[in-house]
């Protein structure tokens, strides 16, 4: 299987990369990145992009993949509203169109958020724009999977969170004791993303409870439900 990954220097993306490189079923990982990762691996190919809305400089073969896991994102508190829309919506939509132009069978796995609102009625900017991105991606057709994790908790295997959300880790751990709807371990999210990227899933929307309960058996059921149609 050939995989495209974004956000590989971030919290979730770095864990997806770690698991992908260790996965014998994945033969190649193309990382779309603004800067080099500073690491070497036989399966890893870096494609450095100065503009995530322009794929003219990327060789077509690097965009030819079975799946893309889109982990690229930013907190709305770190950028302007215009920048947030560009990064969250424009980058993902442009990439999906470019990849589907090479192979329309590609599975596109978009990391959204628990509060995403495709109807854009929410008051929070991130909820509306994440929701708009989900809706616009879904309009492309094909295998578009939307992942809505709640608070993503670091684990012993993942890197530490560096964003402002790290201060909520104790609260996330406490809430997780009472409900499966509000938080998930980073390595579990990465496992779920990779399983769906490899096999597809019966549902296109995976909420926090589904992600948190993801197991090897869930992956097997997803494979059966989707027919595991390989892109070749």
mmCIF file of N, CA and C in Angstrom, residues 92-224:
data_model
loop_
_atom_site.group_PDB
_atom_site.id
_atom_site.type_symbol
_atom_site.label_atom_id
_atom_site.label_comp_id
_atom_site.label_asym_id
_atom_site.label_seq_id
_atom_site.Cartn_x
_atom_site.Cartn_y
_atom_site.Cartn_z
ATOM 1 N N UNK A 92 -6.876 21.357 2.378
ATOM 2 C CA UNK A 92 -7.403 19.988 2.292
ATOM 3 C C UNK A 92 -8.156 19.771 0.989
ATOM 4 N N UNK A 93 -8.986 20.735 0.611
ATOM 5 C CA UNK A 93 -9.802 20.584 -0.588
ATOM 6 C C UNK A 93 -8.935 20.567 -1.851
ATOM 7 N N UNK A 94 -7.940 21.440 -1.912
ATOM 8 C CA UNK A 94 -7.039 21.467 -3.066
ATOM 9 C C UNK A 94 -6.277 20.157 -3.185
ATOM 10 N N UNK A 95 -5.797 19.651 -2.063
ATOM 11 C CA UNK A 95 -5.038 18.397 -2.078
ATOM 12 C C UNK A 95 -5.909 17.232 -2.535
ATOM 13 N N UNK A 96 -7.118 17.149 -1.989
ATOM 14 C CA UNK A 96 -8.007 16.049 -2.359
ATOM 15 C C UNK A 96 -8.314 16.071 -3.853
ATOM 16 N N UNK A 97 -8.538 17.254 -4.400
ATOM 17 C CA UNK A 97 -8.804 17.361 -5.831
ATOM 18 C C UNK A 97 -7.594 16.950 -6.654
ATOM 19 N N UNK A 98 -6.409 17.375 -6.232
ATOM 20 C CA UNK A 98 -5.190 17.023 -6.961
ATOM 21 C C UNK A 98 -4.954 15.518 -6.942
ATOM 22 N N UNK A 99 -5.137 14.896 -5.793
ATOM 23 C CA UNK A 99 -4.904 13.458 -5.669
ATOM 24 C C UNK A 99 -5.954 12.662 -6.429
ATOM 25 N N UNK A 100 -7.195 13.104 -6.345
ATOM 26 C CA UNK A 100 -8.261 12.412 -7.067
ATOM 27 C C UNK A 100 -8.126 12.607 -8.574
ATOM 28 N N UNK A 101 -7.459 13.694 -8.981
ATOM 29 C CA UNK A 101 -7.193 13.879 -10.391
ATOM 30 C C UNK A 101 -6.211 12.863 -10.929
ATOM 31 N N UNK A 102 -5.357 12.358 -10.056
ATOM 32 C CA UNK A 102 -4.404 11.316 -10.433
ATOM 33 C C UNK A 102 -5.062 9.947 -10.347
ATOM 34 N N UNK A 103 -5.802 9.698 -9.269
ATOM 35 C CA UNK A 103 -6.516 8.431 -9.094
ATOM 36 C C UNK A 103 -7.766 8.678 -8.263
ATOM 37 N N UNK A 104 -8.932 8.653 -8.871
ATOM 38 C CA UNK A 104 -10.183 8.941 -8.150
ATOM 39 C C UNK A 104 -10.547 7.893 -7.107
ATOM 40 N N UNK A 105 -9.827 6.789 -7.085
ATOM 41 C CA UNK A 105 -10.132 5.733 -6.119
ATOM 42 C C UNK A 105 -9.451 5.944 -4.773
ATOM 43 N N UNK A 106 -8.626 6.982 -4.647
ATOM 44 C CA UNK A 106 -7.880 7.195 -3.412
ATOM 45 C C UNK A 106 -8.821 7.388 -2.224
ATOM 46 N N UNK A 107 -8.446 6.812 -1.095
ATOM 47 C CA UNK A 107 -9.194 7.024 0.149
ATOM 48 C C UNK A 107 -8.616 8.252 0.832
ATOM 49 N N UNK A 108 -9.473 9.199 1.156
ATOM 50 C CA UNK A 108 -9.022 10.441 1.781
ATOM 51 C C UNK A 108 -9.553 10.478 3.200
ATOM 52 N N UNK A 109 -8.643 10.431 4.169
ATOM 53 C CA UNK A 109 -9.005 10.383 5.584
ATOM 54 C C UNK A 109 -8.715 11.741 6.217
ATOM 55 N N UNK A 110 -9.756 12.466 6.534
ATOM 56 C CA UNK A 110 -9.640 13.846 7.013
ATOM 57 C C UNK A 110 -9.839 13.900 8.521
ATOM 58 N N UNK A 111 -8.817 14.388 9.233
ATOM 59 C CA UNK A 111 -8.937 14.546 10.678
ATOM 60 C C UNK A 111 -9.651 15.860 10.954
ATOM 61 N N UNK A 112 -10.877 15.752 11.414
ATOM 62 C CA UNK A 112 -11.710 16.910 11.688
ATOM 63 C C UNK A 112 -11.743 17.135 13.197
ATOM 64 N N UNK A 113 -12.908 17.282 13.773
ATOM 65 C CA UNK A 113 -13.007 17.485 15.208
ATOM 66 C C UNK A 113 -14.399 17.168 15.694
ATOM 67 N N UNK A 114 -14.517 16.873 16.968
ATOM 68 C CA UNK A 114 -15.787 16.429 17.537
ATOM 69 C C UNK A 114 -16.912 17.422 17.306
ATOM 70 N N UNK A 115 -16.595 18.715 17.321
ATOM 71 C CA UNK A 115 -17.640 19.738 17.219
ATOM 72 C C UNK A 115 -17.888 20.226 15.799
ATOM 73 N N UNK A 116 -17.302 19.579 14.807
ATOM 74 C CA UNK A 116 -17.471 20.027 13.422
ATOM 75 C C UNK A 116 -18.951 20.097 13.051
ATOM 76 N N UNK A 117 -19.329 21.188 12.392
ATOM 77 C CA UNK A 117 -20.728 21.423 12.045
ATOM 78 C C UNK A 117 -20.865 21.702 10.545
ATOM 79 N N UNK A 118 -21.192 20.684 9.754
ATOM 80 C CA UNK A 118 -21.330 20.880 8.302
ATOM 81 C C UNK A 118 -22.417 21.879 7.921
ATOM 82 N N UNK A 119 -23.381 22.118 8.813
ATOM 83 C CA UNK A 119 -24.439 23.086 8.541
ATOM 84 C C UNK A 119 -24.008 24.518 8.863
ATOM 85 N N UNK A 120 -22.857 24.644 9.518
ATOM 86 C CA UNK A 120 -22.250 25.945 9.859
ATOM 87 C C UNK A 120 -23.160 26.824 10.703
ATOM 88 N N UNK A 121 -23.856 26.207 11.635
ATOM 89 C CA UNK A 121 -24.707 26.960 12.544
ATOM 90 C C UNK A 121 -24.033 27.215 13.888
ATOM 91 N N UNK A 122 -22.910 26.573 14.121
ATOM 92 C CA UNK A 122 -22.192 26.721 15.385
ATOM 93 C C UNK A 122 -21.612 28.125 15.507
ATOM 94 N N UNK A 123 -21.429 28.580 16.732
ATOM 95 C CA UNK A 123 -20.864 29.911 16.955
ATOM 96 C C UNK A 123 -19.346 29.910 16.804
ATOM 97 N N UNK A 124 -18.705 28.791 17.117
ATOM 98 C CA UNK A 124 -17.247 28.722 17.070
ATOM 99 C C UNK A 124 -16.744 28.619 15.629
ATOM 100 N N UNK A 125 -15.750 29.409 15.298
ATOM 101 C CA UNK A 125 -15.188 29.410 13.946
ATOM 102 C C UNK A 125 -14.686 28.033 13.545
ATOM 103 N N UNK A 126 -13.931 27.370 14.445
ATOM 104 C CA UNK A 126 -13.349 26.083 14.081
ATOM 105 C C UNK A 126 -14.427 25.054 13.756
ATOM 106 N N UNK A 127 -15.534 25.092 14.472
ATOM 107 C CA UNK A 127 -16.620 24.137 14.220
ATOM 108 C C UNK A 127 -17.236 24.367 12.850
ATOM 109 N N UNK A 128 -17.424 25.629 12.484
ATOM 110 C CA UNK A 128 -18.014 25.940 11.182
ATOM 111 C C UNK A 128 -17.059 25.584 10.032
ATOM 112 N N UNK A 129 -15.792 25.934 10.174
ATOM 113 C CA UNK A 129 -14.853 25.710 9.070
ATOM 114 C C UNK A 129 -14.497 24.231 8.938
ATOM 115 N N UNK A 130 -14.332 23.549 10.056
ATOM 116 C CA UNK A 130 -14.134 22.095 9.988
ATOM 117 C C UNK A 130 -15.340 21.442 9.321
ATOM 118 N N UNK A 131 -16.531 21.907 9.699
ATOM 119 C CA UNK A 131 -17.749 21.361 9.103
ATOM 120 C C UNK A 131 -17.838 21.663 7.624
ATOM 121 N N UNK A 132 -17.454 22.872 7.235
ATOM 122 C CA UNK A 132 -17.467 23.223 5.817
ATOM 123 C C UNK A 132 -16.484 22.350 5.038
ATOM 124 N N UNK A 133 -15.317 22.113 5.627
ATOM 125 C CA UNK A 133 -14.331 21.256 4.971
ATOM 126 C C UNK A 133 -14.884 19.841 4.784
ATOM 127 N N UNK A 134 -15.543 19.315 5.812
ATOM 128 C CA UNK A 134 -16.163 17.996 5.688
ATOM 129 C C UNK A 134 -17.176 17.971 4.549
ATOM 130 N N UNK A 135 -18.012 19.004 4.501
ATOM 131 C CA UNK A 135 -19.063 19.039 3.488
ATOM 132 C C UNK A 135 -18.483 19.150 2.078
ATOM 133 N N UNK A 136 -17.518 20.032 1.895
ATOM 134 C CA UNK A 136 -16.919 20.227 0.578
ATOM 135 C C UNK A 136 -16.156 18.990 0.120
ATOM 136 N N UNK A 137 -15.471 18.344 1.041
ATOM 137 C CA UNK A 137 -14.768 17.105 0.683
ATOM 138 C C UNK A 137 -15.768 16.024 0.294
ATOM 139 N N UNK A 138 -16.857 15.923 1.055
ATOM 140 C CA UNK A 138 -17.873 14.920 0.754
ATOM 141 C C UNK A 138 -18.505 15.115 -0.608
ATOM 142 N N UNK A 139 -18.582 16.366 -1.049
ATOM 143 C CA UNK A 139 -19.169 16.657 -2.355
ATOM 144 C C UNK A 139 -18.304 16.162 -3.510
ATOM 145 N N UNK A 140 -17.039 15.848 -3.223
ATOM 146 C CA UNK A 140 -16.158 15.334 -4.271
ATOM 147 C C UNK A 140 -16.524 13.907 -4.661
ATOM 148 N N UNK A 141 -17.223 13.213 -3.779
ATOM 149 C CA UNK A 141 -17.577 11.815 -4.043
ATOM 150 C C UNK A 141 -16.412 10.890 -3.744
ATOM 151 N N UNK A 142 -16.638 9.610 -3.923
ATOM 152 C CA UNK A 142 -15.589 8.629 -3.653
ATOM 153 C C UNK A 142 -15.452 8.347 -2.166
ATOM 154 N N UNK A 143 -14.333 7.762 -1.801
ATOM 155 C CA UNK A 143 -14.099 7.364 -0.413
ATOM 156 C C UNK A 143 -13.468 8.513 0.370
ATOM 157 N N UNK A 144 -14.313 9.288 0.990
ATOM 158 C CA UNK A 144 -13.886 10.380 1.853
ATOM 159 C C UNK A 144 -14.332 10.041 3.269
ATOM 160 N N UNK A 145 -13.368 9.894 4.176
ATOM 161 C CA UNK A 145 -13.681 9.527 5.556
ATOM 162 C C UNK A 145 -13.378 10.705 6.480
ATOM 163 N N UNK A 146 -14.335 10.999 7.357
ATOM 164 C CA UNK A 146 -14.210 12.110 8.283
ATOM 165 C C UNK A 146 -14.065 11.558 9.700
ATOM 166 N N UNK A 147 -13.029 11.988 10.376
ATOM 167 C CA UNK A 147 -12.737 11.530 11.738
ATOM 168 C C UNK A 147 -12.968 12.700 12.689
ATOM 169 N N UNK A 148 -13.802 12.463 13.703
ATOM 170 C CA UNK A 148 -14.135 13.520 14.652
ATOM 171 C C UNK A 148 -13.706 13.146 16.068
ATOM 172 N N UNK A 149 -12.405 13.180 16.340
ATOM 173 C CA UNK A 149 -11.959 12.904 17.706
ATOM 174 C C UNK A 149 -12.293 14.061 18.632
ATOM 175 N N UNK A 150 -12.445 13.745 19.900
ATOM 176 C CA UNK A 150 -12.591 14.787 20.901
ATOM 177 C C UNK A 150 -11.204 15.251 21.317
ATOM 178 N N UNK A 151 -10.997 15.390 22.611
ATOM 179 C CA UNK A 151 -9.670 15.754 23.103
ATOM 180 C C UNK A 151 -8.722 14.583 22.861
ATOM 181 N N UNK A 152 -7.585 14.854 22.234
ATOM 182 C CA UNK A 152 -6.627 13.790 21.887
ATOM 183 C C UNK A 152 -5.538 13.748 22.954
ATOM 184 N N UNK A 153 -5.483 12.643 23.659
ATOM 185 C CA UNK A 153 -4.561 12.514 24.785
ATOM 186 C C UNK A 153 -3.216 11.944 24.342
ATOM 187 N N UNK A 154 -2.112 12.518 24.812
ATOM 188 C CA UNK A 154 -0.801 11.912 24.549
ATOM 189 C C UNK A 154 -0.653 10.621 25.338
ATOM 190 N N UNK A 155 0.166 9.721 24.843
ATOM 191 C CA UNK A 155 0.436 8.464 25.542
ATOM 192 C C UNK A 155 1.950 8.268 25.624
ATOM 193 N N UNK A 156 2.350 7.166 26.231
ATOM 194 C CA UNK A 156 3.777 6.889 26.372
ATOM 195 C C UNK A 156 4.452 6.702 25.022
ATOM 196 N N UNK A 157 3.682 6.268 24.015
ATOM 197 C CA UNK A 157 4.257 6.020 22.692
ATOM 198 C C UNK A 157 4.222 7.235 21.782
ATOM 199 N N UNK A 158 3.299 8.153 22.017
ATOM 200 C CA UNK A 158 3.189 9.330 21.159
ATOM 201 C C UNK A 158 4.094 10.444 21.669
ATOM 202 N N UNK A 159 4.296 11.460 20.842
ATOM 203 C CA UNK A 159 5.033 12.629 21.311
ATOM 204 C C UNK A 159 4.113 13.437 22.215
ATOM 205 N N UNK A 160 4.692 14.366 22.943
ATOM 206 C CA UNK A 160 3.892 15.217 23.830
ATOM 207 C C UNK A 160 3.165 16.284 23.020
ATOM 208 N N UNK A 161 2.040 16.724 23.522
ATOM 209 C CA UNK A 161 1.342 17.854 22.907
ATOM 210 C C UNK A 161 2.130 19.129 23.198
ATOM 211 N N UNK A 162 2.236 19.998 22.187
ATOM 212 C CA UNK A 162 2.921 21.269 22.359
ATOM 213 C C UNK A 162 1.991 22.465 22.199
ATOM 214 N N UNK A 163 0.748 22.180 21.815
ATOM 215 C CA UNK A 163 -0.210 23.254 21.618
ATOM 216 C C UNK A 163 -0.870 23.596 22.959
ATOM 217 N N UNK A 164 -1.675 24.658 23.003
ATOM 218 C CA UNK A 164 -2.332 25.027 24.263
ATOM 219 C C UNK A 164 -3.192 23.919 24.863
ATOM 220 N N UNK A 165 -3.620 22.959 24.022
ATOM 221 C CA UNK A 165 -4.453 21.868 24.512
ATOM 222 C C UNK A 165 -3.761 20.967 25.521
ATOM 223 N N UNK A 166 -2.438 21.084 25.625
ATOM 224 C CA UNK A 166 -1.723 20.215 26.567
ATOM 225 C C UNK A 166 -2.136 20.479 28.014
ATOM 226 N N UNK A 167 -2.631 21.687 28.277
ATOM 227 C CA UNK A 167 -3.011 22.024 29.642
ATOM 228 C C UNK A 167 -4.308 21.331 30.059
ATOM 229 N N UNK A 168 -5.020 20.778 29.087
ATOM 230 C CA UNK A 168 -6.290 20.120 29.396
ATOM 231 C C UNK A 168 -6.139 18.604 29.586
ATOM 232 N N UNK A 169 -4.910 18.115 29.532
ATOM 233 C CA UNK A 169 -4.684 16.671 29.648
ATOM 234 C C UNK A 169 -5.282 16.068 30.922
ATOM 235 N N UNK A 170 -5.095 16.677 32.091
ATOM 236 C CA UNK A 170 -5.696 16.089 33.302
ATOM 237 C C UNK A 170 -7.218 16.027 33.227
ATOM 238 N N UNK A 171 -7.836 17.074 32.645
ATOM 239 C CA UNK A 171 -9.288 17.077 32.511
ATOM 240 C C UNK A 171 -9.732 15.999 31.528
ATOM 241 N N UNK A 172 -8.964 15.854 30.431
ATOM 242 C CA UNK A 172 -9.299 14.825 29.444
ATOM 243 C C UNK A 172 -9.236 13.438 30.041
ATOM 244 N N UNK A 173 -8.226 13.204 30.877
ATOM 245 C CA UNK A 173 -8.099 11.897 31.521
ATOM 246 C C UNK A 173 -9.259 11.634 32.477
ATOM 247 N N UNK A 174 -9.688 12.680 33.193
ATOM 248 C CA UNK A 174 -10.787 12.522 34.144
ATOM 249 C C UNK A 174 -12.101 12.253 33.422
ATOM 250 N N UNK A 175 -12.390 13.044 32.406
ATOM 251 C CA UNK A 175 -13.645 12.892 31.674
ATOM 252 C C UNK A 175 -13.729 11.533 30.991
ATOM 253 N N UNK A 176 -12.581 11.014 30.541
ATOM 254 C CA UNK A 176 -12.577 9.731 29.840
ATOM 255 C C UNK A 176 -13.022 8.584 30.720
ATOM 256 N N UNK A 177 -12.955 8.776 32.039
ATOM 257 C CA UNK A 177 -13.389 7.726 32.958
ATOM 258 C C UNK A 177 -14.906 7.563 32.965
ATOM 259 N N UNK A 178 -15.623 8.594 32.529
ATOM 260 C CA UNK A 178 -17.076 8.596 32.624
ATOM 261 C C UNK A 178 -17.788 8.526 31.280
ATOM 262 N N UNK A 179 -17.067 8.815 30.199
ATOM 263 C CA UNK A 179 -17.700 8.798 28.883
ATOM 264 C C UNK A 179 -16.669 8.493 27.804
ATOM 265 N N UNK A 180 -17.110 7.800 26.771
ATOM 266 C CA UNK A 180 -16.237 7.501 25.641
ATOM 267 C C UNK A 180 -16.401 8.514 24.507
ATOM 268 N N UNK A 181 -17.131 9.585 24.769
ATOM 269 C CA UNK A 181 -17.457 10.537 23.711
ATOM 270 C C UNK A 181 -16.516 11.735 23.629
ATOM 271 N N UNK A 182 -15.675 11.943 24.632
ATOM 272 C CA UNK A 182 -14.993 13.228 24.710
ATOM 273 C C UNK A 182 -13.479 13.190 24.546
ATOM 274 N N UNK A 183 -12.845 12.043 24.623
ATOM 275 C CA UNK A 183 -11.391 12.004 24.471
ATOM 276 C C UNK A 183 -10.949 10.650 23.922
ATOM 277 N N UNK A 184 -9.735 10.642 23.355
ATOM 278 C CA UNK A 184 -9.189 9.422 22.776
ATOM 279 C C UNK A 184 -7.669 9.494 22.821
ATOM 280 N N UNK A 185 -7.016 8.333 22.978
ATOM 281 C CA UNK A 185 -5.558 8.302 22.972
ATOM 282 C C UNK A 185 -5.023 8.543 21.568
ATOM 283 N N UNK A 186 -3.915 9.258 21.483
ATOM 284 C CA UNK A 186 -3.332 9.588 20.191
ATOM 285 C C UNK A 186 -2.981 8.340 19.389
ATOM 286 N N UNK A 187 -2.398 7.339 20.043
ATOM 287 C CA UNK A 187 -1.997 6.144 19.295
ATOM 288 C C UNK A 187 -3.205 5.342 18.807
ATOM 289 N N UNK A 188 -4.327 5.386 19.533
ATOM 290 C CA UNK A 188 -5.539 4.719 19.069
ATOM 291 C C UNK A 188 -6.112 5.430 17.840
ATOM 292 N N UNK A 189 -6.096 6.758 17.862
ATOM 293 C CA UNK A 189 -6.551 7.525 16.704
ATOM 294 C C UNK A 189 -5.688 7.202 15.490
ATOM 295 N N UNK A 190 -4.381 7.147 15.675
ATOM 296 C CA UNK A 190 -3.480 6.835 14.559
ATOM 297 C C UNK A 190 -3.749 5.441 14.007
ATOM 298 N N UNK A 191 -3.988 4.488 14.887
ATOM 299 C CA UNK A 191 -4.291 3.125 14.447
ATOM 300 C C UNK A 191 -5.557 3.092 13.620
ATOM 301 N N UNK A 192 -6.586 3.810 14.084
ATOM 302 C CA UNK A 192 -7.856 3.850 13.375
ATOM 303 C C UNK A 192 -7.687 4.495 12.002
ATOM 304 N N UNK A 193 -6.963 5.584 11.939
ATOM 305 C CA UNK A 193 -6.710 6.262 10.674
ATOM 306 C C UNK A 193 -6.023 5.331 9.678
ATOM 307 N N UNK A 194 -5.021 4.629 10.141
ATOM 308 C CA UNK A 194 -4.274 3.739 9.253
ATOM 309 C C UNK A 194 -5.112 2.551 8.810
ATOM 310 N N UNK A 195 -5.909 1.995 9.704
ATOM 311 C CA UNK A 195 -6.761 0.859 9.327
ATOM 312 C C UNK A 195 -7.774 1.271 8.256
ATOM 313 N N UNK A 196 -8.380 2.429 8.433
ATOM 314 C CA UNK A 196 -9.350 2.891 7.439
ATOM 315 C C UNK A 196 -8.646 3.248 6.140
ATOM 316 N N UNK A 197 -7.464 3.829 6.237
ATOM 317 C CA UNK A 197 -6.695 4.141 5.029
ATOM 318 C C UNK A 197 -6.379 2.875 4.238
ATOM 319 N N UNK A 198 -6.103 1.796 4.932
ATOM 320 C CA UNK A 198 -5.744 0.535 4.264
ATOM 321 C C UNK A 198 -6.960 -0.219 3.743
ATOM 322 N N UNK A 199 -8.053 -0.207 4.514
ATOM 323 C CA UNK A 199 -9.170 -1.093 4.200
ATOM 324 C C UNK A 199 -10.497 -0.403 3.916
ATOM 325 N N UNK A 200 -10.588 0.893 4.195
ATOM 326 C CA UNK A 200 -11.882 1.541 4.104
ATOM 327 C C UNK A 200 -12.701 1.249 5.354
ATOM 328 N N UNK A 201 -13.942 1.706 5.370
ATOM 329 C CA UNK A 201 -14.816 1.474 6.513
ATOM 330 C C UNK A 201 -16.264 1.477 6.053
ATOM 331 N N UNK A 202 -17.129 0.883 6.868
ATOM 332 C CA UNK A 202 -18.550 0.810 6.514
ATOM 333 C C UNK A 202 -19.219 2.173 6.595
ATOM 334 N N UNK A 203 -18.692 3.061 7.480
ATOM 335 C CA UNK A 203 -19.262 4.390 7.625
ATOM 336 C C UNK A 203 -18.219 5.440 7.239
ATOM 337 N N UNK A 204 -18.693 6.564 6.722
ATOM 338 C CA UNK A 204 -17.789 7.626 6.304
ATOM 339 C C UNK A 204 -17.484 8.601 7.432
ATOM 340 N N UNK A 205 -18.306 8.614 8.469
ATOM 341 C CA UNK A 205 -18.093 9.481 9.617
ATOM 342 C C UNK A 205 -17.767 8.632 10.834
ATOM 343 N N UNK A 206 -16.596 8.862 11.400
ATOM 344 C CA UNK A 206 -16.164 8.122 12.583
ATOM 345 C C UNK A 206 -16.050 9.091 13.748
ATOM 346 N N UNK A 207 -16.953 8.950 14.725
ATOM 347 C CA UNK A 207 -16.941 9.854 15.867
ATOM 348 C C UNK A 207 -15.968 9.355 16.929
ATOM 349 N N UNK A 208 -15.858 10.115 18.018
ATOM 350 C CA UNK A 208 -14.869 9.791 19.045
ATOM 351 C C UNK A 208 -15.100 8.417 19.652
ATOM 352 N N UNK A 209 -16.354 8.061 19.907
ATOM 353 C CA UNK A 209 -16.661 6.762 20.506
ATOM 354 C C UNK A 209 -16.211 5.624 19.586
ATOM 355 N N UNK A 210 -16.449 5.782 18.288
ATOM 356 C CA UNK A 210 -16.041 4.759 17.319
ATOM 357 C C UNK A 210 -14.523 4.643 17.273
ATOM 358 N N UNK A 211 -13.837 5.784 17.239
ATOM 359 C CA UNK A 211 -12.375 5.779 17.186
ATOM 360 C C UNK A 211 -11.808 5.156 18.458
ATOM 361 N N UNK A 212 -12.331 5.547 19.579
ATOM 362 C CA UNK A 212 -11.816 5.061 20.859
ATOM 363 C C UNK A 212 -12.012 3.549 21.000
ATOM 364 N N UNK A 213 -13.094 3.040 20.452
ATOM 365 C CA UNK A 213 -13.362 1.606 20.556
ATOM 366 C C UNK A 213 -12.750 0.791 19.440
ATOM 367 N N UNK A 214 -11.935 1.436 18.605
ATOM 368 C CA UNK A 214 -11.361 0.748 17.448
ATOM 369 C C UNK A 214 -10.392 -0.345 17.882
ATOM 370 N N UNK A 215 -10.540 -1.535 17.292
ATOM 371 C CA UNK A 215 -9.662 -2.668 17.585
ATOM 372 C C UNK A 215 -9.345 -3.387 16.288
ATOM 373 N N UNK A 216 -8.529 -4.418 16.391
ATOM 374 C CA UNK A 216 -8.213 -5.236 15.218
ATOM 375 C C UNK A 216 -9.484 -5.863 14.646
ATOM 376 N N UNK A 217 -10.415 -6.239 15.532
ATOM 377 C CA UNK A 217 -11.672 -6.819 15.057
ATOM 378 C C UNK A 217 -12.507 -5.780 14.332
ATOM 379 N N UNK A 218 -12.483 -4.540 14.841
ATOM 380 C CA UNK A 218 -13.203 -3.470 14.155
ATOM 381 C C UNK A 218 -12.662 -3.294 12.753
ATOM 382 N N UNK A 219 -11.332 -3.348 12.634
ATOM 383 C CA UNK A 219 -10.706 -3.215 11.318
ATOM 384 C C UNK A 219 -11.131 -4.344 10.396
ATOM 385 N N UNK A 220 -11.219 -5.556 10.945
ATOM 386 C CA UNK A 220 -11.645 -6.701 10.139
ATOM 387 C C UNK A 220 -13.094 -6.531 9.685
ATOM 388 N N UNK A 221 -13.945 -6.025 10.598
ATOM 389 C CA UNK A 221 -15.341 -5.787 10.242
ATOM 390 C C UNK A 221 -15.457 -4.688 9.182
ATOM 391 N N UNK A 222 -14.598 -3.673 9.312
ATOM 392 C CA UNK A 222 -14.609 -2.583 8.342
ATOM 393 C C UNK A 222 -14.214 -3.085 6.969
ATOM 394 N N UNK A 223 -13.232 -3.976 6.961
ATOM 395 C CA UNK A 223 -12.783 -4.562 5.703
ATOM 396 C C UNK A 223 -13.916 -5.332 5.036
ATOM 397 N N UNK A 224 -14.636 -6.126 5.834
ATOM 398 C CA UNK A 224 -15.742 -6.904 5.281
ATOM 399 C C UNK A 224 -16.861 -6.006 4.791
#
